[in-house]
Amino acid sequence: YHSEKDTQIRYHHRYACMRHSPLICPNQGLVEKLAILRRHREIEGFDMQSLSYERVISVLKAFPYHITLDNIHEVSELPHIGSKICSKIQEFIQHGDISECKSILSGTRYHSLVEFTTVYGIGPATARNLYSLGLRTIKDLENHYKVSPQTRDDIAKSLNVNFTKRLPQLSIKVGLALREDLRSRIPRSEVEEIHGVVMNELANIRSGCVSTITGGYRRGKDESNDVDIVISHKDLKSGGDQVKGLCAHLVKRLHDKGLVTHVMHLSGFREPNALRTTHGDSLEKALTVFILPDDKKQKHVHRRLDLIFAAPEVYWTAVVGWTGSKMFERDLRLWAKQERGMRFDSSGISRRHDSKLYFPNSEQEVFELLGLEWIHPTLRNA
Ligand code: TTP
Ligand code: MN
Ligand code: MN
Ligand code: MN
């Protein structure tokens, strides 16, 4: 779909949604070092600095040449690349490392905080609090939250979903019990198997549903952190409760069959930090934990599964919105707003001045409506 020439003229655009960003780039080693600096800012709570690094990394991912002292001048003139970053890049070219990375990695704090956030339910702020209590390792956390190898399985099973009451949040304790499972990566074949099982169950509720596996899988990752599926049906009405109903019905069925073991968010239930969308009731999501039944060949582990139900007229915006990457999505929204007078998010596209809604019939049409050239999902790894 895209020529090499195409990639070579696109890398200087300031919006990630106009650049070609492959999964692995010619400057992967540099990008990985800068990712440590970014992660350090994020985990210490310096969100603006973290975002700046994220933009820098994203620009470098699209640069199609190996960076050397001969072309660093060109890099310095790319959008979002400042002089401070340039000297770090220069340091990397000359020494194969960045001194600040070395000093971050030489202490215990960064390692502990990163380790803590591998527990579902622990974000940077909680991680810092736990660290300030003197806790340093996952073992420390397990003692603190009273999780042991003997009790782990029971704790993992202890959260019962009551579909008539408020959903319990996944506690850090349950997160700890599920940690090993949830942090192991999901191969493409298992993503496809999970998708198949889910759609098979859905077909028993309502035949003729359509779906796309989105997220990192669609961007070509060999191993994903979770499974993201966008689902619709041509007869679903937006506005009403149909989308919501189908979503809840499927999750309940999967839960009854023991396939969904935990539900962290489900439409129709009160949730403390619900994401407010600008386009009303056209989209519903369920954030869950899923496990394939054990079979002769293998013992399966718990996986994060996100199900997104879209009314048919916003199916393609939902697919684009849930394909990512996060930076690609951020700049899609920014581009739409700043350059096109449009509003874009997973739940719809509208014109800002009169809120006129648009209903694209394909992914290509989503890009067209936003005045962008379509980019292959595997080049959206911004
Ligand atoms: P993720 O599943 O969080 O990330 P990913 O699929 O890119 O990578 P992996 O799972 O392998 O770590 O999110 C998928 C996309 O969905 C992300 O690019 C942005 C979008 N998204 C939303 O629109 N809303 C949300 O609340 C979340 C969590 C993601
Ligand atoms: Mn994902
Ligand atoms: Mn996800
Ligand atoms: Mn199997």
XYZ file of N, CA, C and O and ligand atoms in Angstrom, residues 215-216 219 221 224-226 228 275 285 306 321-326 329 346, ligand 1:
105
model
N -6.080 -2.890 18.416
C -4.925 -2.790 19.315
C -3.616 -3.210 18.657
O -3.475 -3.203 17.429
N -2.673 -3.591 19.516
C -1.343 -3.939 19.052
C -1.340 -5.087 18.043
O -0.505 -5.134 17.133
N -1.705 -3.796 14.709
C -0.516 -3.059 14.282
C 0.655 -3.989 13.994
O 1.763 -3.541 13.736
N 2.010 -6.475 16.105
C 2.843 -6.995 17.191
C 2.761 -8.521 17.255
O 1.688 -9.096 17.145
N 0.975 -9.531 22.266
C 0.183 -8.416 22.778
C 0.074 -8.492 24.291
O 0.260 -9.542 24.901
N -0.263 -7.331 24.890
C -0.517 -7.299 26.330
C -1.958 -7.646 26.660
O -2.262 -8.041 27.779
N -2.834 -7.441 25.710
C -4.240 -7.782 25.925
C -4.889 -8.024 24.571
O -4.227 -7.941 23.536
N -8.022 -6.761 22.183
C -9.012 -5.712 21.965
C -9.886 -6.094 20.775
O -9.360 -6.338 19.688
N -14.991 7.094 31.470
C -14.541 7.978 30.401
C -15.774 8.609 29.753
O -16.635 7.928 29.229
N -18.271 -0.380 26.331
C -17.121 -1.276 26.445
C -17.143 -2.082 27.727
O -17.730 -1.672 28.728
N -10.549 -6.667 26.196
C -11.386 -5.478 26.054
C -12.372 -5.692 24.919
O -11.964 -5.977 23.790
N -10.163 4.175 16.271
C -9.868 4.657 17.625
C -9.238 3.614 18.526
O -8.516 3.954 19.465
N -9.519 2.345 18.270
C -8.966 1.281 19.117
C -7.814 0.528 18.464
O -7.331 -0.456 19.007
N -7.368 0.999 17.297
C -6.203 0.361 16.682
C -4.920 0.977 17.235
O -3.903 0.296 17.368
N -4.982 2.260 17.622
C -3.806 2.898 18.199
C -2.776 3.253 17.141
O -3.088 3.288 15.952
N -1.505 3.475 17.520
C -1.058 3.492 18.903
C -1.635 4.684 19.676
O -2.313 5.519 19.077
N -1.335 4.766 20.948
C -1.859 5.866 21.751
C -1.433 7.218 21.191
O -2.212 8.164 21.176
N -3.376 7.999 18.079
C -4.733 8.442 18.450
C -4.719 9.877 18.975
O -5.596 10.673 18.647
N -13.140 7.603 19.468
C -13.587 6.268 19.071
C -15.096 6.204 18.830
O -15.577 5.364 18.087
P -4.278 -0.902 24.569
O -4.900 -2.230 24.520
O -4.116 -0.291 25.922
O -2.829 -0.883 23.883
P -2.305 -1.619 22.570
O -3.317 -2.586 22.057
O -1.878 -0.540 21.650
O -1.004 -2.414 23.019
P -0.942 -3.711 23.970
O -2.335 -4.047 24.390
O -0.293 -4.825 23.235
O -0.104 -3.248 25.130
O -5.165 0.133 23.748
C -5.564 -0.106 22.415
C -5.992 1.165 21.775
O -7.279 1.541 22.217
C -5.095 2.333 22.147
O -4.244 2.608 21.086
C -5.997 3.497 22.353
C -7.359 2.924 22.477
N -7.969 3.109 23.797
C -9.067 3.952 23.924
O -9.522 4.529 22.935
N -9.645 4.106 25.150
C -9.177 3.470 26.273
O -9.748 3.635 27.371
C -8.028 2.603 26.132
C -7.460 1.864 27.314
C -7.481 2.451 24.881
